[in-house]
Short mmCIF file of C-alpha atoms and ligand atoms in Angstrom, two decimals:
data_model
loop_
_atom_site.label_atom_id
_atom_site.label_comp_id
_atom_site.label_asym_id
_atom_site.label_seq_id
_atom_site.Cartn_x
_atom_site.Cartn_y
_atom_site.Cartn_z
CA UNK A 1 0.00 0.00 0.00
CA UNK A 2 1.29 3.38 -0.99
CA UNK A 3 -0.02 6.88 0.64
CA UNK A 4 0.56 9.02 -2.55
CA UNK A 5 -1.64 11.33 -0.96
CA UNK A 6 0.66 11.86 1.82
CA UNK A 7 3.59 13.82 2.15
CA UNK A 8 6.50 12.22 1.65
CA UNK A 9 8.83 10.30 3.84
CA UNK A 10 12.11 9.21 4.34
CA UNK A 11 13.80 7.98 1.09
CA UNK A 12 11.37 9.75 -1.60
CA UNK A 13 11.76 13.47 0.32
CA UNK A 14 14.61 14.33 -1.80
CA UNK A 15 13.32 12.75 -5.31
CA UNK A 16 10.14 13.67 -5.68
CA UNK A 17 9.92 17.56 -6.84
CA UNK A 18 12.84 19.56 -8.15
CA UNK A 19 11.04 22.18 -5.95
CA UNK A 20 12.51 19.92 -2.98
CA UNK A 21 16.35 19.43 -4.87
CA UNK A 22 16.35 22.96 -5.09
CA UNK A 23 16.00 23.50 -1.35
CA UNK A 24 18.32 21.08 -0.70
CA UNK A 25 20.34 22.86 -2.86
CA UNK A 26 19.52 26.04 -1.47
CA UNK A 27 20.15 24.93 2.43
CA UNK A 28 23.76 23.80 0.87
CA UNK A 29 24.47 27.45 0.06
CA UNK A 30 23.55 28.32 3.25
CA UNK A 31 26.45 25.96 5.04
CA UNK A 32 28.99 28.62 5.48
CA UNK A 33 26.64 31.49 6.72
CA UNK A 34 25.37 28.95 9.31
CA UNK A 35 28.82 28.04 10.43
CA UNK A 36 29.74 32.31 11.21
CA UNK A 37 26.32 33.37 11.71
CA UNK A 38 23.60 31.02 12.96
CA UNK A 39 21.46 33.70 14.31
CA UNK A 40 21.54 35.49 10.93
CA UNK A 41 20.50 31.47 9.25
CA UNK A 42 17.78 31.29 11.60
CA UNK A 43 16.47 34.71 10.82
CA UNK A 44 16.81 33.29 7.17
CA UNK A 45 15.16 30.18 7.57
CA UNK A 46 12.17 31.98 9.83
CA UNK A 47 11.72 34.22 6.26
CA UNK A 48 11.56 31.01 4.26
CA UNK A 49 8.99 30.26 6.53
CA UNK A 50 6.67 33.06 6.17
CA UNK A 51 7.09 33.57 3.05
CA UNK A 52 5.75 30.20 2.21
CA UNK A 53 8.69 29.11 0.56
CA UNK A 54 8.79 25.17 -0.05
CA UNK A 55 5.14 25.04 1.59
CA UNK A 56 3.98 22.56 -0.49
CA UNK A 57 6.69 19.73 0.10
CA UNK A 58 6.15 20.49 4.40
CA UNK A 59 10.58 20.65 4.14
CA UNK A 60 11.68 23.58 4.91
CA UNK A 61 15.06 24.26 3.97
CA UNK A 62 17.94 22.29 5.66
CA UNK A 63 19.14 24.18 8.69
CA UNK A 64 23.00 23.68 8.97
CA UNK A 65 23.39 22.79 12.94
CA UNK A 66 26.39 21.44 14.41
CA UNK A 67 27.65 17.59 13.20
CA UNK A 68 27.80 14.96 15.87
CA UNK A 69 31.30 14.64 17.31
CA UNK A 70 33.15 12.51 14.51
CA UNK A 71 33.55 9.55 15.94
CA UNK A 72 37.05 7.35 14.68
CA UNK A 73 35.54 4.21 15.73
CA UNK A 74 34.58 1.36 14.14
CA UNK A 75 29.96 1.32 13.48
CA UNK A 76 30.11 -1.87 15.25
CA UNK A 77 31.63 -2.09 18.62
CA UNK A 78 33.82 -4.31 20.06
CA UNK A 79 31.80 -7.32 21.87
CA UNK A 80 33.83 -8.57 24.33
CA UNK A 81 33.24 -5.70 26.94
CA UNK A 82 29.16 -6.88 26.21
CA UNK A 83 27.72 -9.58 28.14
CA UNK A 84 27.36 -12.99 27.17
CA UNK A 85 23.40 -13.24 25.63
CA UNK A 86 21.80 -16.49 26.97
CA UNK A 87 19.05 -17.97 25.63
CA UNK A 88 17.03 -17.33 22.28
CA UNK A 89 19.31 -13.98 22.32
CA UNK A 90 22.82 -15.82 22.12
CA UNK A 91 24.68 -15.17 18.34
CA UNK A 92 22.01 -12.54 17.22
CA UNK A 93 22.71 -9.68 15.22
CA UNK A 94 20.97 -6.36 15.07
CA UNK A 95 21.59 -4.11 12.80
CA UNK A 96 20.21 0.11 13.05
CA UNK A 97 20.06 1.96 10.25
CA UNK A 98 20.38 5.92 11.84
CA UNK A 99 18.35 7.39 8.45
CA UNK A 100 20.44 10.24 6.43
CA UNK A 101 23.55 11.74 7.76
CA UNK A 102 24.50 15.56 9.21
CA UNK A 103 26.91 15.90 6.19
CA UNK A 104 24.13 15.37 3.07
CA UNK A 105 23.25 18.84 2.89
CA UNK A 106 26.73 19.64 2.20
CA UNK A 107 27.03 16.95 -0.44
CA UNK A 108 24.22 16.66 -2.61
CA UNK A 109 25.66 15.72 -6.17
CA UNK A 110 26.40 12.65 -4.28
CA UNK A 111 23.59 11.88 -2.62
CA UNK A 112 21.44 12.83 -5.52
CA UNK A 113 23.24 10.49 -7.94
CA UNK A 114 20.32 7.70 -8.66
CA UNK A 115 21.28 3.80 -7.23
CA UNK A 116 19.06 0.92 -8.27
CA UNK A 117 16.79 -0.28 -6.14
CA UNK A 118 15.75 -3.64 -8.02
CA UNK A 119 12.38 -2.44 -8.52
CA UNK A 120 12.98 1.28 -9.93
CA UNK A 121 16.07 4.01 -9.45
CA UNK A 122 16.02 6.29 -6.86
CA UNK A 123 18.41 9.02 -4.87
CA UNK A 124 21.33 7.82 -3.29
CA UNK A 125 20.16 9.36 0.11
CA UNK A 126 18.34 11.99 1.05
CA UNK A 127 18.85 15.11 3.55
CA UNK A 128 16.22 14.27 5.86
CA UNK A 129 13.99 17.10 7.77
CA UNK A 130 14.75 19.12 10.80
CA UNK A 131 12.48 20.75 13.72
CA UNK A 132 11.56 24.58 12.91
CA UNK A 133 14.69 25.37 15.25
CA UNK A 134 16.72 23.53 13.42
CA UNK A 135 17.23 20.42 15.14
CA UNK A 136 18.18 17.64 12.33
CA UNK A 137 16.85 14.55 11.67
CA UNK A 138 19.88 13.11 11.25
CA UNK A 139 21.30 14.41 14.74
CA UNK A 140 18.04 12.49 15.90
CA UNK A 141 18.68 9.27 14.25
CA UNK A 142 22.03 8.99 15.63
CA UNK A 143 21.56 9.97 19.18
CA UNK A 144 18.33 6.98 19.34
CA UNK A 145 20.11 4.91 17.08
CA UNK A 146 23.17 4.83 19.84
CA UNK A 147 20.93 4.99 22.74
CA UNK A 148 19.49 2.01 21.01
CA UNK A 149 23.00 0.09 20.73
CA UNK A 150 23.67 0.58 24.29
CA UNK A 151 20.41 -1.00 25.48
CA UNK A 152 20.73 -4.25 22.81
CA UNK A 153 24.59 -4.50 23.68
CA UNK A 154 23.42 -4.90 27.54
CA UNK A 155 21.53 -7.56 26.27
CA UNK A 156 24.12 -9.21 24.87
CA UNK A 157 23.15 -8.79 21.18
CA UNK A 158 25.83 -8.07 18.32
CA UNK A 159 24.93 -4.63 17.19
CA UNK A 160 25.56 -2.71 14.00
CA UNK A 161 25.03 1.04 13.11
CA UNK A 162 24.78 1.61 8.98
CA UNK A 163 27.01 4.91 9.73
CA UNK A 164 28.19 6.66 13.07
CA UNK A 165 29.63 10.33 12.15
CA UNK A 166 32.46 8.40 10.30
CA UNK A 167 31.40 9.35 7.01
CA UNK A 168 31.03 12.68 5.46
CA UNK A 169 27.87 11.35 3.76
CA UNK A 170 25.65 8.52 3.01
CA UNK A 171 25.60 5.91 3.22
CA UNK A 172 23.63 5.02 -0.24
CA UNK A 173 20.61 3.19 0.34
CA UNK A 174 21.08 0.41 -1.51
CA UNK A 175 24.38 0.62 0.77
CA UNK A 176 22.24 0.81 4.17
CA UNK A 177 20.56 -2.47 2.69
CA UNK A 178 23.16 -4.66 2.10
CA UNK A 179 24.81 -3.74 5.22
CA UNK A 180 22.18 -5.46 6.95
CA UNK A 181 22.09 -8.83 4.48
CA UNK A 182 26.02 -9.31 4.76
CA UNK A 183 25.57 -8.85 9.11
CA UNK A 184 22.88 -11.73 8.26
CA UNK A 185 21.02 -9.47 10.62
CA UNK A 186 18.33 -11.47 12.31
CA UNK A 187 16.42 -7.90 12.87
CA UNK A 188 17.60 -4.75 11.00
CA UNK A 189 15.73 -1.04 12.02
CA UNK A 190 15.97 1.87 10.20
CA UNK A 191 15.59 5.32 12.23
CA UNK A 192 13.55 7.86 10.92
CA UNK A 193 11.52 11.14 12.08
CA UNK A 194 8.94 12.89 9.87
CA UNK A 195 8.57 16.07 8.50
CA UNK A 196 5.22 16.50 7.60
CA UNK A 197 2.57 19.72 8.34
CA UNK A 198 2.09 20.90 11.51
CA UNK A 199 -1.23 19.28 13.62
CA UNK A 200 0.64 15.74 12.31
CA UNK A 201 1.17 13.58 15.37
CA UNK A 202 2.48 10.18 16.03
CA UNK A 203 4.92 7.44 15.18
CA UNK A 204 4.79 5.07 12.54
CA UNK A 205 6.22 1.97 11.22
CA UNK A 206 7.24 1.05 7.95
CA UNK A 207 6.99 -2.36 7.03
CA UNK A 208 8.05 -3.71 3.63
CA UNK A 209 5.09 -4.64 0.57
CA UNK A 210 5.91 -7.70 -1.16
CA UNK A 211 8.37 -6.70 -4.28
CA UNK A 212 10.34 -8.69 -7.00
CA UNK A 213 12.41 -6.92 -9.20
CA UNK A 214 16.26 -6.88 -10.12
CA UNK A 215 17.66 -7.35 -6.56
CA UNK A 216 14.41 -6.45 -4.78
CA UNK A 217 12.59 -9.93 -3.43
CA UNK A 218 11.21 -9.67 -0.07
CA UNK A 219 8.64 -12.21 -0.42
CA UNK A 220 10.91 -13.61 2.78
CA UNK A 221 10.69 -10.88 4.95
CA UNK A 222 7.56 -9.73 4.37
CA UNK A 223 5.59 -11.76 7.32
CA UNK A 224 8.46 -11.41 9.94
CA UNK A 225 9.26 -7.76 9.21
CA UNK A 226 5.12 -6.90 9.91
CA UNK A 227 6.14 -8.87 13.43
CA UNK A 228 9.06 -7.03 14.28
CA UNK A 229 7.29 -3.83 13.02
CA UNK A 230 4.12 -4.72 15.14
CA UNK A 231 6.08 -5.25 18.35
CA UNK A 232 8.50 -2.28 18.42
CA UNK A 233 4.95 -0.41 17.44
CA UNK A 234 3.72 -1.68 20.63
CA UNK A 235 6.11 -1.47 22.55
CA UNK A 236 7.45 1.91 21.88
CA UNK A 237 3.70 3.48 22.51
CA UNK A 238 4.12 2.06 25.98
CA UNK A 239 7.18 3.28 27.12
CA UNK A 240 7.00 6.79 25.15
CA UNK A 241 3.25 7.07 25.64
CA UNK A 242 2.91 8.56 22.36
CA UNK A 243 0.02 7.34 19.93
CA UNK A 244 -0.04 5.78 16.28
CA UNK A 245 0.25 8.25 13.55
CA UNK A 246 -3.17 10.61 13.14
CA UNK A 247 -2.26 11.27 9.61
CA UNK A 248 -1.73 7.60 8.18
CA UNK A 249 -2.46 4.17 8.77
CA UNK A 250 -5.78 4.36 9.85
CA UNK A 251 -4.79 4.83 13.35
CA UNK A 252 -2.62 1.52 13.46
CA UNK A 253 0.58 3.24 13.16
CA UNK A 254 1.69 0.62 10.34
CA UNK A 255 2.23 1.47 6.84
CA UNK A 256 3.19 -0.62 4.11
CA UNK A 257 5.21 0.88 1.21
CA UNK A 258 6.70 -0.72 -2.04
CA UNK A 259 9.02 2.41 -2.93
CA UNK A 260 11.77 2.14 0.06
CA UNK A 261 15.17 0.52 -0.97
CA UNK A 262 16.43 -0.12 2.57
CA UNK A 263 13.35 -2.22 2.15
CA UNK A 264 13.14 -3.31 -1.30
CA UNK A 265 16.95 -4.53 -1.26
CA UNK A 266 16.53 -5.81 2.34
CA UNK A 267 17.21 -10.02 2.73
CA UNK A 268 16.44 -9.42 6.16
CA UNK A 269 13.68 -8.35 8.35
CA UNK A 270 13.60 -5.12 8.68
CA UNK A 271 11.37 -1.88 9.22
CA UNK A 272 11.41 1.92 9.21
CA UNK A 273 10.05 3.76 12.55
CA UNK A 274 9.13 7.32 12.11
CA UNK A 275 9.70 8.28 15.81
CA UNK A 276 7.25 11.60 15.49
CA UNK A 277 6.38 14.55 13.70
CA UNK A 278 9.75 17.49 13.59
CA UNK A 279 7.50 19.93 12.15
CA UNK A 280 4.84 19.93 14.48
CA UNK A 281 6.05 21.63 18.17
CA UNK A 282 4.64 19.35 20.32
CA UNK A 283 5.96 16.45 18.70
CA UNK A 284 9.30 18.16 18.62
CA UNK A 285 9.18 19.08 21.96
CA UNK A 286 9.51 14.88 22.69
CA UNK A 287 11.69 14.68 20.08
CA UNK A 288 14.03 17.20 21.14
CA UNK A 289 14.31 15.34 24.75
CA UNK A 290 17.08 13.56 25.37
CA UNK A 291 14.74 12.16 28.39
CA UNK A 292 12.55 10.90 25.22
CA UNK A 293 14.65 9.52 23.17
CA UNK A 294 15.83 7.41 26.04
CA UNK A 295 12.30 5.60 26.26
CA UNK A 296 12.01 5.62 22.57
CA UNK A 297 15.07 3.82 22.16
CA UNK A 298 13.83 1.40 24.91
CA UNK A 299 10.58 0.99 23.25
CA UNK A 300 12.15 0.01 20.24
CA UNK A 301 14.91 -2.20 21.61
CA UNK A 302 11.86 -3.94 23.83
CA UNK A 303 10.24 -4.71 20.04
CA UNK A 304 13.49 -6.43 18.85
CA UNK A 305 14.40 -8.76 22.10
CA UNK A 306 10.42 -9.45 21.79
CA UNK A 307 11.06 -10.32 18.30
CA UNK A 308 13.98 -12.74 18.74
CA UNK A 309 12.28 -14.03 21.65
CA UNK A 310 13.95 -13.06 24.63
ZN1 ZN B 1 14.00 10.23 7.42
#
């Protein structure tokens, strides 16, 4: 099922309009002004705003904020300080996906350039959204995706991050995906928040359609991804006491979509969680917690030990 109705979402935000290109575009101009003068960008940005600029698309232009600290070490850590996982957890592998990466907006010929997703071409990677103060999506991703990490690794679980501030871009999605099949991942989650209109509340998960085309066949992941996607749902309304999505999925907070390559190219279950809404402020408002994204990393890690049946 596809919501061409709805704004768009993680992978497609950079490919749809070249209204949306030339924002990112536009944001990338705006890199060294934000580095000597972020209160002059966000004056800049807060005109874009009013003036309506990139309304329709509900993406705002990229708002340069301050990288993660670069990070020289390795996207999977070492094991041996990790306990020993007993049980039905003992040799798993989880892989998270943090979606996008601080440094697109500054590279966007690269992460423009079209990779094959089996079933059609699409962007390399995309830019992602920020909150109207400029907090980035990809600043988001990484913080849960590491707060994640630390709660699987006490678990005992083999964890691997797609990218960790170590690269100045990317990674590709078709690159994200096969990170995941050569970990032989037994759960793989990719990290997302939305950037939709304002009024737009909720999480959601994004579970793979059934595809076959070029390298795209997830006839095999189809049923387990829905059950990894329908516990970390679960779980992560319980421990962040948000609610499903009011703007798709029918209230369930699942969607099912055909046009993702970290799903499409995926051998291994795997889903997207959009965490909340950046553009709307009380949405934001979680998001921007550090307090939050503690239970939201919880919530999800309680969806993947629930999934490999510990
Ligand atoms: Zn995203």
């Amino acid at each position: 099922m596809r919501y061409d109705d709805s704004p768009p979402s993680p992978e497609s935000d950079a490919s749809v309009s070249p209204d949306r290109r030339w924002f990112t575009r536009r944001s990338g101009l705006a890199v060294g002004a934000a580095v000597l003068a972020p209160t002059l960008l966000a004056g800049w940005v807060l005109v874009q705003l009013t003036t309506g600029a990139g309304a329709d698309d509900a993406r705002p232009p990229r708002i340069v904020m301050p990288a993660a600290v670069p990070s020289p070490t390795p996207t999977s850590s070492p094991s041996s300080a990790a306990p020993q996982a007993k049980g039905p957890l003992a040799g798993r592998t989880v892989v998270i996906d943090p979606g996008h990466n601080t440094g697109n907006f500054k590279h966007t010929s690269e992460i423009d350039k079209k990779v094959d997703i089996g079933t059609n071409r699409k962007e390399c990677d995309t830019t992602g959204t920020t909150t109207n103060a400029g907090y980035m999506e990809a600043e988001f991703t990484l913080d849960v995706s590491r707060r994640l990490r630390t709660v699987l690794e006490a678990k005992g679980l083999k964890v691997v991050l797609t990218h960790e501030a170590d690269r100045a871009w990317g990674p590709c999605i078709d690159e994200r995906a096969r990170i995941g099949n050569e970990a032989a991942a037994d759960a793989v989650v990719s990290v997302h928040a939305d950037g939709v209109s304002s009024g737009n509340r909720g999480y959601h998960i994004i579970l793979p359609a059934k595809v076959k085309g070029g390298a795209a066949d997830t006839a095999k992941i189809v049923g387990p991804s829905r059950d990894l996607g329908e516990r970390i749902g679960s779980n992560f309304a319980r421990t962040t006491g948000s609610a499903p999505a009011n703007y798709l999925g029918s209230g369930t907070g699942l969607v099912v979509r055909d046009d993702l390559g970290g799903l499409n190219l995926s051998t291994r279950p795997k889903v997207f969680i959009e965490c909340g809404n950046m553009r709307d402020a009380k949405d934001a408002a979680l998001l921007t917690s550090p307090e939050w994204r503690q239970k939201a990393a919880q919530g999800i890690a309680d969806g993947i030990v629930g999934f490999l049946g510990g």
